[in-house]
Amino acid sequence: MTERLAVTYVLACSTEAEARSRARDIALEQTVELPDSCYPSEIEERIVPRLEELAPLRAGSFRAVLSFNLGEVGSDVLQLMNLLYGNISLKPGILVADVAWPAELLATLPGPRFGIPGIRKLTGVADRPLLCVALKPMGLSSHALAERCRALASAGVDVVKDDHGIADQPSAPFDERLARCQEAVAGTRTLYFPNVTAEPGRLDERIAAARAAGCRGVLVSPWLIGPGAMRRLAETSGLALLAHPSLMGAYLGADRGIAAEILLGDILRMLGSDAVIYPNVGGRFSFTRETCDALNERLRRPLGTLRAAFPLPGGGIDATRVPEWIRAYGLDTMFLVGGSLYRETNLAAAAAALMERIELSARE
Amino acid sequence: MTERLAVTYVLACSTEAEARSRARDIALEQTVELPDSCYPSEIEERIVPRLEELAPLRAGSFRAVLSFNLGEVGSDVLQLMNLLYGNISLKPGILVADVAWPAELLATLPGPRFGIPGIRKLTGVADRPLLCVALKPMGLSSHALAERCRALASAGVDVVKDDHGIADQPSAPFDERLARCQEAVAGTRTLYFPNVTAEPGRLDERIAAARAAGCRGVLVSPWLIGPGAMRRLAETSGLALLAHPSLMGAYLGADRGIAAEILLGDILRMLGSDAVIYPNVGGRFSFTRETCDALNERLRRPLGTLRAAFPLPGGGIDATRVPEWIRAYGLDTMFLVGGSLYRETNLAAAAAALMERIELSARE
């Protein structure tokens, strides 16, 4: 690999000298883990990232660009995460704000197997936003969850996915739930995506079971199964992967961590997510509109030869506001709605009304 | 499982009413993900955690204890992480400050296969702190790294471990490095622990190769391979596991995340770490002395029938200050030293002097 991996950090510090010293500290911490002068100079040239740029940003922060010789310091996606944020996750005031991914790196990564075009083909919907409804709550029986699936399918919902906390609880064990819910959508155009998140071994069993039952996709939490397992699912499962950000919020600090559009956008897409769930602005979480826009852009923009992934905003989207979000985010969006449908007495009617709103909005 | 999992949160908020409302929000967010009154009352009793305590802590924060009915809402260790911090990782001002682990849960977890007693047996050292030296820097050839191993072994160092960023780079490919370094310690009492962190499949190959080469332990980064893979290594690898906190720092905010002693202490121990590397106070990172003490205590205290794990403070420990850390942390500690030895011209002599200091200090 001859191209370099350029990482832009935002550093919380007040003087240029301090910023330079912190950038140097990152360069050493993420590679040789030794102080200056404790290693041969040829290692400096070959291994330690180069400071390409350093500039003041706003009061109290600087922008530093380090470029890594990825062919010498990288290997798999775990080492990539390690280089980007491994040890410096333990230090305050460092934000990975942008990354320029070398084409050679992108060529080694699966990216979405389906992506926007593939999921459009699976659902048979060419020209409007998609609707995904979360199946909940945890604690309902498989039978009751399947009844909800049936109601949602009768309303023509595109995708029904398990809530990410619905795993293998006694109220709705995985195998039983899979069978009942898949039965409930049989003969309709609705796709049921079960949550397969599980420890190794069990994860493979659930993927195999989902495929055998006829599911075309699954829900998975990449930071629970680990980024390496996520990549492997993309390469081997043959199923569309909706990625859930469980545990990932810890990285999304304002002045510490990894920018949301990099972690949930670029990285989850590179690992093979066909759609990425994120908490929409104005819902139960605290993403800004700018973050949502940046995320949408990262999931859809040209990126090597990787397919575009669907943005899947959720986390408290009100069904009545979906038309407004369609205008804001565009047609290549899948909307995740849950609570605001379950508030209604008649789930099927509420979901059908929402589907109609989506179809109308798309024609505007 | 009849005992409940009691989780203590510290919430950043100013009034009791706000604290109560935020605790309720956590209870719903981590289980049903629905607003109040959108689910049957029997689900409230069976699934939604109960608020057991609510008390003001210091200005601007409250302590809330929620108890989860783990038999109904849990399943594997991924779902456990999901319950503890999955969705709320996306919300500011929530710290998982303590967890009371039910005995029934602990009984299902591997814990350390070796732990303090097992690693003492492997190293043949009954009565003093252990010394672990990091093999570095990234970029050296396998031959040069093996030379360093040989020097450290000649000094009687207990364990030599790969730096966590040394993976499978062209300068020192995994298989070659393993062979050379293991050769270098052959016939001595020094143990070489290679870094096996890798994507699934490759991880198993590296574990098998390490075992076949005669290694008795390995270095691994649990948050890169994922907590489920970590548990599986503890259950199946037969090797001692030194856990590295790469990527885990993001969770360790002062008012957001998971307290270090819970995540690096209890959780890494429950998942089967025989020793846990953490950044010592006064080094390159920012842990306080209180955090280090709390972590040491959590790794060693009685916890179900799980073995105690070695605290492995590192991240910039100066070789000359080790005696002082022995007095502070006690004999059941393994010290990770790196940079301050490589600063010296004669690595073997510097390491031998440190070993002598450790032996002397232990007799004080």
XYZ file of C-alpha atoms in Angstrom:
728
model
C 0.000 0.000 0.000
C 1.716 3.183 -1.128
C -0.938 5.804 -0.393
C -0.962 7.197 3.114
C -3.893 7.250 5.536
C -4.434 10.912 6.485
C -6.194 11.439 9.795
C -7.413 14.863 10.880
C -7.525 15.388 14.623
C -9.066 18.272 16.491
C -6.961 18.897 19.582
C -8.167 20.830 22.600
C -5.235 23.116 23.368
C -4.404 26.781 23.428
C -1.031 27.359 21.759
C 0.568 26.159 18.556
C 3.533 24.791 20.475
C 1.198 22.728 22.614
C -0.703 21.528 19.549
C 2.546 20.497 17.859
C 3.637 18.601 20.934
C 0.265 16.846 21.262
C 0.267 15.873 17.584
C 3.743 14.414 18.033
C 2.522 12.585 21.126
C -0.326 11.025 19.099
C 2.084 10.026 16.329
C 4.276 8.158 18.838
C 1.456 6.785 20.977
C -0.319 5.206 18.017
C 2.757 3.486 16.570
C 6.108 3.054 18.331
C 4.873 3.838 21.855
C 8.323 5.091 22.733
C 9.703 8.557 23.434
C 11.682 10.341 20.724
C 15.253 9.134 20.293
C 14.512 5.693 21.759
C 14.299 4.096 18.324
C 16.315 4.079 15.088
C 15.802 6.918 12.604
C 14.757 4.571 9.795
C 11.773 3.637 12.020
C 10.905 7.317 12.288
C 10.669 7.544 8.509
C 8.946 4.245 7.894
C 6.606 3.865 10.869
C 5.869 7.124 12.690
C 3.107 9.155 11.011
C 4.086 12.502 9.522
C 2.565 15.790 10.620
C 1.177 17.143 7.341
C -0.729 20.165 8.619
C -1.229 22.103 11.824
C -3.603 25.051 12.043
C -5.579 26.924 14.680
C -9.279 26.166 14.416
C -11.367 28.083 16.918
C -10.401 29.384 20.334
C -8.865 26.564 22.328
C -8.466 24.083 19.503
C -6.143 23.130 16.689
C -6.460 20.955 13.637
C -3.625 18.488 13.028
C -3.315 16.106 10.094
C -1.134 13.035 10.533
C -0.479 10.679 7.646
C 0.171 6.995 8.352
C 2.172 4.648 6.154
C -0.592 2.081 6.217
C 1.341 -0.601 4.351
C 3.855 -0.663 7.194
C 1.677 -0.085 10.256
C -1.716 -1.565 9.389
C -3.033 -5.023 8.716
C -6.688 -5.853 9.386
C -9.662 -3.674 10.377
C -8.929 -4.159 14.067
C -5.460 -2.740 13.623
C -7.024 0.087 11.621
C -9.262 0.957 14.598
C -6.247 0.574 16.855
C -4.261 3.071 14.769
C -7.132 5.539 14.575
C -8.129 5.613 18.218
C -6.743 2.671 20.242
C -4.463 4.147 22.891
C -5.483 7.759 22.434
C -9.003 6.773 23.507
C -7.399 6.989 26.965
C -6.430 10.643 26.500
C -8.792 13.625 26.727
C -9.234 16.361 24.134
C -8.541 14.339 20.980
C -11.213 14.047 18.312
C -10.751 12.060 15.094
C -12.524 14.613 12.918
C -11.841 13.265 9.435
C -10.033 10.473 7.634
C -8.966 10.293 3.984
C -9.192 6.583 3.168
C -6.647 5.360 0.610
C -8.222 3.679 -2.419
C -5.996 0.683 -1.773
C -7.466 0.261 1.697
C -11.038 0.627 0.441
C -10.366 -2.052 -2.153
C -9.643 -4.581 0.634
C -12.914 -3.894 2.482
C -16.277 -5.465 1.709
C -18.533 -2.430 1.996
C -22.276 -3.048 1.727
C -23.177 -6.255 -0.095
C -26.610 -4.833 -0.869
C -26.443 -1.153 -0.049
C -29.081 1.238 -1.356
C -29.475 -0.486 -4.761
C -29.588 -3.975 -3.239
C -32.109 -3.104 -0.548
C -34.260 -1.353 -3.143
C -34.198 -4.564 -5.153
C -35.034 -6.729 -2.122
C -37.995 -4.518 -1.240
C -39.050 -3.837 -4.835
C -39.178 -0.104 -4.123
C -37.360 1.970 -6.700
C -38.402 5.511 -6.108
C -39.430 6.416 -2.575
C -37.973 6.374 0.931
C -38.354 3.096 2.802
C -40.093 2.492 6.090
C -38.586 0.255 8.739
C -40.579 -0.397 11.906
C -38.989 -1.663 15.109
C -40.680 -4.707 16.609
C -41.077 -4.177 20.367
C -41.258 -4.193 23.315
C -38.916 -6.697 24.883
C -41.051 -8.972 27.058
C -43.828 -9.723 24.582
C -44.195 -13.364 23.584
C -43.129 -14.563 20.146
C -46.802 -14.896 19.376
C -47.569 -11.306 20.319
C -44.552 -10.015 18.384
C -45.643 -12.029 15.360
C -49.098 -10.469 15.623
C -47.461 -7.053 15.416
C -45.460 -8.238 12.396
C -48.683 -9.338 10.761
C -50.327 -5.971 11.377
C -47.303 -4.122 9.999
C -47.155 -6.402 6.967
C -50.843 -5.819 6.284
C -50.039 -2.106 6.217
C -47.349 -2.674 3.589
C -44.379 -1.648 5.782
C -41.131 -2.368 3.912
C -39.018 -3.795 6.725
C -39.846 -4.932 10.259
C -36.802 -5.353 12.474
C -36.419 -6.639 16.023
C -35.652 -4.031 18.651
C -31.908 -4.261 19.312
C -32.490 -5.377 22.920
C -34.645 -8.312 21.855
C -32.157 -11.145 21.877
C -32.970 -14.599 23.210
C -35.060 -13.865 26.282
C -37.406 -16.535 27.666
C -40.468 -14.503 26.626
C -39.451 -14.749 22.941
C -36.546 -17.156 22.361
C -34.666 -16.498 19.135
C -35.648 -19.622 17.178
C -39.301 -19.437 18.108
C -39.519 -15.701 17.401
C -37.794 -16.124 14.054
C -40.228 -18.837 12.994
C -43.345 -16.981 14.120
C -42.378 -13.571 12.765
C -41.164 -14.901 9.451
C -44.438 -16.842 9.138
C -46.313 -13.608 9.838
C -44.781 -11.806 6.859
C -44.944 -14.801 4.497
C -46.862 -14.034 1.315
C -46.526 -10.272 1.845
C -43.875 -7.896 0.527
C -42.736 -7.026 4.063
C -39.273 -8.222 5.061
C -38.596 -9.355 8.635
C -35.045 -8.741 9.906
C -34.338 -10.549 13.205
C -31.692 -9.332 15.663
C -28.847 -11.855 15.410
C -26.399 -10.057 17.754
C -24.767 -12.792 19.839
C -21.432 -14.175 20.951
C -19.283 -16.035 18.372
C -20.675 -19.415 17.427
C -24.177 -18.411 18.474
C -23.959 -15.530 15.983
C -23.234 -17.943 13.137
C -26.093 -20.188 14.242
C -28.532 -17.275 14.187
C -27.340 -16.117 10.778
C -27.781 -19.646 9.416
C -31.228 -19.915 11.010
C -32.313 -16.546 9.593
C -31.174 -17.573 6.127
C -32.857 -20.964 6.403
C -36.114 -19.298 7.483
C -36.036 -17.166 4.342
C -35.049 -13.816 5.871
C -33.203 -11.503 3.494
C -31.571 -9.388 6.178
C -30.837 -9.048 9.876
C -30.248 -6.462 12.582
C -26.839 -6.497 14.240
C -24.921 -4.281 16.679
C -21.364 -4.043 15.288
C -19.790 -2.778 18.530
C -21.254 -5.694 20.460
C -20.124 -8.410 18.044
C -16.935 -6.461 17.246
C -15.840 -4.786 13.992
C -14.072 -7.913 12.730
C -17.178 -10.046 13.111
C -19.178 -7.344 11.327
C -16.853 -7.430 8.356
C -17.081 -11.202 8.245
C -20.906 -11.088 8.223
C -20.768 -8.709 5.265
C -18.445 -11.040 3.422
C -20.091 -14.351 4.213
C -23.690 -14.058 5.434
C -25.382 -13.183 2.148
C -27.873 -11.141 4.193
C -28.568 -7.405 4.277
C -27.161 -5.902 7.479
C -28.882 -3.130 9.419
C -26.305 -1.792 11.871
C -27.346 -0.560 15.317
C -25.109 1.902 17.242
C -25.366 0.193 20.650
C -22.309 1.055 22.833
C -20.970 3.383 20.114
C -22.238 6.618 21.656
C -19.252 6.684 23.996
C -17.034 7.584 21.041
C -19.187 10.496 19.950
C -18.073 13.266 22.303
C -17.943 16.853 21.091
C -14.211 17.243 21.709
C -13.201 13.632 22.248
C -13.696 10.446 20.279
C -14.467 9.874 16.641
C -16.799 12.129 14.667
C -20.194 10.475 14.150
C -19.962 10.737 10.362
C -16.637 8.884 10.429
C -17.569 6.132 12.873
C -21.238 5.552 12.003
C -20.820 6.811 8.444
C -17.565 5.795 6.791
C -16.477 3.011 9.131
C -19.780 1.152 9.493
C -20.233 1.418 5.716
C -16.698 0.130 5.055
C -17.358 -2.810 7.406
C -20.364 -3.740 5.310
C -23.488 -2.160 6.835
C -26.245 -1.910 4.235
C -28.123 0.585 6.403
C -26.993 2.458 9.499
C -29.368 3.324 12.316
C -28.668 6.629 14.013
C -30.546 8.811 16.481
C -32.252 11.532 14.506
C -32.124 15.153 15.647
C -35.144 16.117 17.727
C -35.753 12.612 19.011
C -34.724 10.973 22.282
C -31.006 11.584 21.711
C -28.785 14.557 21.062
C -27.453 14.494 17.505
C -27.516 17.856 15.761
C -28.997 18.419 12.333
C -25.470 19.037 11.014
C -24.344 15.628 12.282
C -27.338 13.917 10.675
C -26.684 15.660 7.351
C -22.985 14.759 7.477
C -23.814 11.145 8.274
C -26.297 10.894 5.412
C -23.691 12.324 3.060
C -20.978 9.907 4.194
C -23.224 6.892 3.781
C -24.210 7.860 0.248
C -21.164 9.607 -1.244
C -18.785 7.921 -3.694
C -16.236 5.963 -1.635
C -13.880 3.773 -3.635
C -16.049 1.180 -5.289
C -18.141 0.628 -2.156
C -21.903 0.729 -2.536
C -23.869 3.488 -0.835
C -25.628 2.534 2.405
C -29.058 3.680 3.544
C -29.165 6.256 6.318
C -31.689 4.904 8.829
C -32.593 7.772 11.190
C -34.620 6.678 14.205
C -34.607 7.050 17.973
C -37.931 8.772 18.415
C -39.120 9.808 14.949
C -42.739 10.886 15.109
C -44.796 9.268 12.340
C -46.537 12.548 11.540
C -43.228 14.322 10.942
C -41.849 11.806 8.428
C -42.842 13.939 5.363
C -40.774 16.788 6.741
C -37.766 14.489 7.188
C -38.207 13.223 3.640
C -37.946 16.790 2.388
C -34.860 17.295 4.545
C -33.030 14.032 3.854
C -34.186 13.019 0.390
C -35.591 9.856 -1.124
C -32.591 7.602 -0.481
C -33.434 7.340 3.194
C -34.973 4.557 5.232
C -36.937 5.803 8.229
C -37.062 3.899 11.503
C -40.302 4.463 13.359
C -41.452 2.707 16.492
C -42.959 4.333 19.562
C -45.198 6.765 17.751
C -46.965 3.877 15.971
C -47.316 1.768 19.121
C -48.966 4.730 20.845
C -51.945 4.273 18.535
C -54.733 1.830 19.321
C -54.752 0.373 15.831
C -51.190 -0.435 14.809
C -52.084 -1.597 11.295
C -54.083 1.568 10.582
C -51.364 3.830 11.976
C -48.686 2.079 9.898
C -50.855 2.186 6.762
C -51.424 5.908 7.241
C -47.681 6.421 7.569
C -46.984 4.378 4.419
C -49.470 6.551 2.584
C -47.800 9.730 3.853
C -44.454 8.403 2.637
C -45.808 7.560 -0.793
C -47.449 10.970 -1.132
C -44.375 12.856 0.047
C -42.171 11.015 -2.393
C -44.322 12.202 -5.263
C -44.124 15.867 -4.260
C -32.123 -16.163 37.512
C -33.985 -14.701 40.461
C -31.503 -12.163 41.817
C -31.648 -8.737 40.261
C -28.785 -6.859 38.622
C -28.475 -3.552 40.495
C -26.827 -0.767 38.503
C -25.826 2.514 40.123
C -25.833 5.489 37.786
C -24.495 8.948 38.462
C -26.697 11.406 36.603
C -25.664 14.952 35.790
C -28.738 16.974 36.745
C -29.771 19.597 39.210
C -33.134 18.678 40.739
C -34.599 15.516 42.197
C -37.525 15.698 39.784
C -35.122 15.803 36.870
C -33.094 12.930 38.303
C -36.235 10.838 38.723
C -37.287 11.546 35.178
C -33.836 10.690 33.802
C -33.698 7.446 35.782
C -37.093 6.511 34.359
C -35.835 7.400 30.893
C -32.862 5.026 31.365
C -35.156 2.273 32.602
C -37.291 2.518 29.459
C -34.443 3.175 27.031
C -32.517 0.094 28.112
C -35.464 -2.315 27.911
C -38.817 -1.597 26.267
C -37.715 1.481 24.271
C -41.242 2.792 24.418
C -42.832 5.691 26.286
C -44.852 4.984 29.426
C -48.322 3.607 28.812
C -47.426 2.195 25.392
C -47.035 -1.329 26.771
C -48.989 -3.687 29.055
C -48.592 -3.319 32.832
C -47.353 -6.892 33.255
C -44.373 -5.869 31.081
C -43.727 -2.985 33.460
C -43.411 -5.427 36.345
C -41.492 -8.132 34.545
C -39.191 -6.204 32.188
C -38.693 -2.557 33.155
C -36.004 -2.103 35.837
C -37.139 -0.769 39.212
C -35.841 2.441 40.712
C -34.466 1.240 44.053
C -32.745 4.402 45.257
C -32.426 8.041 44.306
C -30.238 10.454 46.232
C -28.423 13.725 45.678
C -24.685 13.202 45.439
C -22.775 16.427 44.993
C -23.896 19.684 43.387
C -25.300 18.945 39.960
C -25.473 15.177 40.273
C -27.687 12.422 41.616
C -27.188 8.762 42.332
C -29.863 6.396 40.986
C -29.980 2.642 41.455
C -31.988 0.613 38.956
C -32.443 -3.124 39.395
C -32.899 -5.327 36.321
C -34.707 -8.653 36.236
C -31.792 -10.309 34.478
C -33.533 -13.643 33.924
C -36.103 -11.861 31.773
C -34.035 -9.203 30.021
C -30.541 -10.667 29.689
C -29.027 -13.556 27.827
C -25.339 -13.484 26.847
C -22.513 -11.074 27.712
C -23.296 -8.915 24.696
C -26.830 -8.403 25.910
C -25.389 -7.654 29.352
C -23.265 -4.838 27.857
C -26.300 -3.723 25.898
C -28.380 -3.477 29.089
C -25.654 -1.672 30.992
C -24.754 0.954 28.434
C -26.011 0.158 24.909
C -28.440 2.930 23.959
C -27.612 5.275 26.817
C -24.082 5.504 25.433
C -25.754 7.961 23.048
C -26.925 10.220 25.896
C -24.736 12.650 27.838
C -24.393 12.863 31.613
C -24.904 9.185 32.485
C -22.151 7.276 34.273
C -22.427 3.595 35.209
C -20.761 4.031 38.593
C -21.287 0.613 40.161
C -22.899 -2.746 39.482
C -23.866 -5.465 41.961
C -23.399 -8.677 39.995
C -25.817 -11.474 40.941
C -24.080 -14.690 41.996
C -26.161 -16.546 39.419
C -24.735 -14.361 36.656
C -21.163 -14.763 37.895
C -21.618 -18.527 37.881
C -22.250 -18.454 34.121
C -19.076 -16.495 33.328
C -15.615 -17.958 32.876
C -13.548 -15.464 34.827
C -9.770 -15.882 34.682
C -8.654 -19.396 33.796
C -5.285 -18.713 35.415
C -5.686 -15.499 37.350
C -3.164 -14.538 40.005
C -2.586 -18.111 41.272
C -2.317 -19.569 37.774
C 0.090 -16.942 36.486
C 2.198 -17.342 39.628
C 2.349 -21.046 38.855
C 3.250 -20.467 35.179
C 6.061 -18.105 36.141
C 7.149 -20.026 39.234
C 7.052 -16.844 41.306
C 5.178 -17.231 44.556
C 6.023 -14.206 46.595
C 6.895 -11.060 44.688
C 5.361 -8.749 42.102
C 5.892 -9.793 38.501
C 7.579 -7.862 35.749
C 6.148 -7.726 32.260
C 8.112 -5.901 29.564
C 6.519 -4.682 26.337
C 8.353 -5.742 23.185
C 8.635 -2.753 20.847
C 8.745 -0.706 18.712
C 6.516 -1.553 15.791
C 8.722 -1.571 12.698
C 11.590 -3.670 14.042
C 12.200 -6.960 12.242
C 11.273 -10.258 13.877
C 14.975 -10.832 14.282
C 15.520 -7.537 16.106
C 12.485 -8.116 18.322
C 13.752 -11.599 19.146
C 17.114 -10.102 20.112
C 15.282 -7.878 22.581
C 13.422 -10.930 23.892
C 16.722 -12.680 24.391
C 18.165 -9.728 26.310
C 15.071 -9.517 28.518
C 15.108 -13.266 29.128
C 18.774 -13.121 30.103
C 17.772 -10.524 32.714
C 15.169 -12.890 34.150
C 12.101 -10.822 33.211
C 8.948 -12.815 33.989
C 6.855 -12.023 30.918
C 7.674 -10.346 27.606
C 4.604 -9.287 25.641
C 4.223 -7.775 22.185
C 3.251 -4.133 22.067
C -0.490 -4.052 21.345
C 0.091 -2.328 17.996
C 2.418 -5.065 16.769
C 0.099 -7.215 14.742
C 1.074 -8.738 11.417
C 3.049 -5.957 9.747
C 5.509 -6.798 6.944
C 8.473 -5.884 9.178
C 7.558 -8.668 11.639
C 4.810 -10.967 10.333
C 2.973 -12.829 13.080
C 4.162 -16.368 12.344
C 7.778 -15.397 11.883
C 7.806 -13.180 14.984
C 6.179 -15.892 17.080
C 8.783 -18.447 16.012
C 11.774 -16.154 16.542
C 10.656 -14.696 19.871
C 9.568 -18.011 21.321
C 12.959 -19.444 20.272
C 14.634 -16.512 22.044
C 13.059 -17.363 25.398
C 13.459 -21.141 25.055
C 15.408 -22.661 27.921
C 14.838 -19.622 30.143
C 12.086 -18.982 32.660
C 10.811 -15.969 30.691
C 7.404 -16.343 29.059
C 6.717 -14.723 25.679
C 3.104 -13.605 25.112
C 2.436 -12.670 21.469
C -0.330 -10.246 20.480
C -3.032 -12.392 18.854
C -5.613 -9.622 18.344
C -7.143 -10.241 14.918
C -10.401 -10.647 13.080
C -12.386 -13.879 13.600
C -10.790 -16.904 11.972
C -7.380 -15.251 11.992
C -7.708 -14.919 15.784
C -8.224 -18.657 16.142
C -5.267 -19.358 13.868
C -3.006 -17.140 15.978
C -4.186 -18.741 19.205
C -3.512 -22.194 17.764
C -0.099 -21.105 16.503
C 0.831 -19.593 19.888
C -0.166 -22.795 21.647
C 1.695 -24.943 19.139
C 4.828 -22.820 19.585
C 4.706 -23.449 23.327
C 3.489 -20.045 24.519
C 1.561 -20.128 27.796
C -0.235 -16.832 27.284
C -1.071 -14.078 24.838
C -1.866 -10.388 24.658
C -5.299 -9.460 23.368
C -7.401 -6.275 23.090
C -10.933 -7.269 24.165
C -12.648 -4.205 22.680
C -11.063 -4.890 19.296
C -11.979 -8.578 19.138
C -15.261 -7.909 20.991
C -16.379 -9.012 24.465
C -17.938 -12.243 23.182
C -14.719 -13.329 21.492
C -12.837 -12.511 24.698
C -15.082 -14.766 26.735
C -14.628 -17.543 24.209
C -10.829 -17.255 24.394
C -11.030 -17.589 28.166
C -13.176 -20.683 27.832
C -11.367 -22.419 25.019
C -7.820 -21.157 24.411
C -6.104 -22.707 27.420
C -3.774 -19.685 27.423
C -3.298 -16.905 29.956
C -4.860 -13.682 28.656
C -3.344 -10.249 29.206
C -6.051 -7.731 28.312
C -5.153 -4.408 26.694
C -7.572 -1.428 26.962
C -7.296 -0.280 23.330
C -10.446 1.666 22.285
C -11.857 1.386 25.817
C -10.805 4.848 26.966
C -13.835 6.352 25.256
C -16.041 4.838 27.962
C -14.035 6.305 30.817
C -15.348 9.854 31.007
C -15.665 11.600 34.362
C -19.425 12.101 34.091
C -20.237 9.804 31.183
C -19.510 6.191 30.410
C -18.635 3.302 32.664
C -16.390 3.689 35.706
C -12.898 2.333 35.007
C -13.051 -0.113 37.915
C -16.275 -1.585 36.516
C -15.245 -1.832 32.868
C -11.532 -2.645 33.172
C -11.932 -4.214 36.605
C -15.090 -6.279 37.027
C -16.066 -6.722 33.386
C -12.680 -7.635 31.909
C -12.158 -10.020 34.824
C -15.589 -11.605 34.339
C -14.819 -12.061 30.627
C -11.707 -14.018 31.559
C -8.724 -11.645 31.632
C -5.923 -13.103 33.742
C -4.247 -9.704 33.943
C -5.559 -6.271 32.976
C -3.291 -3.561 31.590
C -4.218 -0.060 32.628
C -2.529 3.342 32.394
C -0.936 4.026 35.746
C -1.291 7.411 37.425
C 1.612 9.719 36.642
C 2.387 8.127 33.295
C 1.373 9.136 29.783
C -2.346 8.969 30.552
C -4.714 10.545 33.028
C -5.963 7.952 35.512
C -6.051 9.190 39.092
C -4.531 7.304 41.995
C -8.056 6.627 43.289
C -9.017 4.992 39.991
C -5.890 2.810 40.047
C -6.572 1.738 43.637
C -10.206 0.978 42.836
C -9.195 -1.044 39.780
C -6.632 -3.067 41.733
C -9.257 -3.797 44.358
C -11.863 -4.903 41.812
C -9.447 -7.244 40.074
C -8.440 -8.944 43.326
C -11.541 -8.884 45.542
C -13.768 -11.923 46.076
C -16.246 -12.055 43.182
C -18.420 -15.159 43.063
C -16.068 -18.046 42.527
C -14.026 -16.153 39.916
C -10.261 -16.133 40.347
C -8.497 -12.859 41.069
C -6.764 -11.202 38.115
C -3.424 -9.391 38.169
C -3.533 -5.604 37.942
C -0.996 -4.715 35.251
C -0.304 -0.969 35.551
C 1.707 0.452 32.653
C 1.591 3.325 30.188
C 4.793 5.051 31.140
C 6.005 3.473 34.389
C 9.558 4.555 35.086
C 11.762 1.606 36.019
C 13.325 3.503 38.898
C 9.933 4.187 40.476
C 8.762 0.554 40.534
C 9.693 0.035 44.226
C 7.446 2.929 45.159
C 4.549 1.400 43.176
C 5.142 -1.935 44.885
C 4.705 -0.250 48.254
C 1.559 1.435 46.958
C -0.065 -1.484 45.179
C 1.221 -4.552 46.999
C 2.835 -7.804 45.947
C -0.045 -9.143 43.856
C 0.740 -6.754 41.042
C 2.383 -7.266 37.676
C 4.213 -4.176 36.423
C 4.360 -3.285 32.748
C 7.523 -1.415 31.861
C 8.699 -0.436 28.409
C 10.044 2.934 27.347
C 12.196 3.557 30.395
C 14.152 0.343 29.711
C 14.562 1.024 25.992
C 15.993 4.438 26.834
C 19.044 2.672 28.272
C 21.951 1.625 26.059
C 22.118 -1.835 27.569
C 18.641 -3.319 27.666
C 19.681 -6.539 29.429
C 21.503 -4.649 32.180
C 18.619 -2.203 32.667
C 16.108 -5.048 32.894
C 18.330 -7.023 35.290
C 18.672 -3.974 37.537
C 14.898 -3.593 37.556
C 14.386 -7.276 38.396
C 16.786 -6.833 41.295
C 14.918 -3.763 42.527
C 11.664 -5.740 42.415
C 13.155 -8.656 44.344
C 14.597 -6.330 46.968
C 11.408 -4.327 47.351
C 9.355 -7.460 47.796
C 11.519 -8.480 50.744
C 11.091 -5.150 52.523
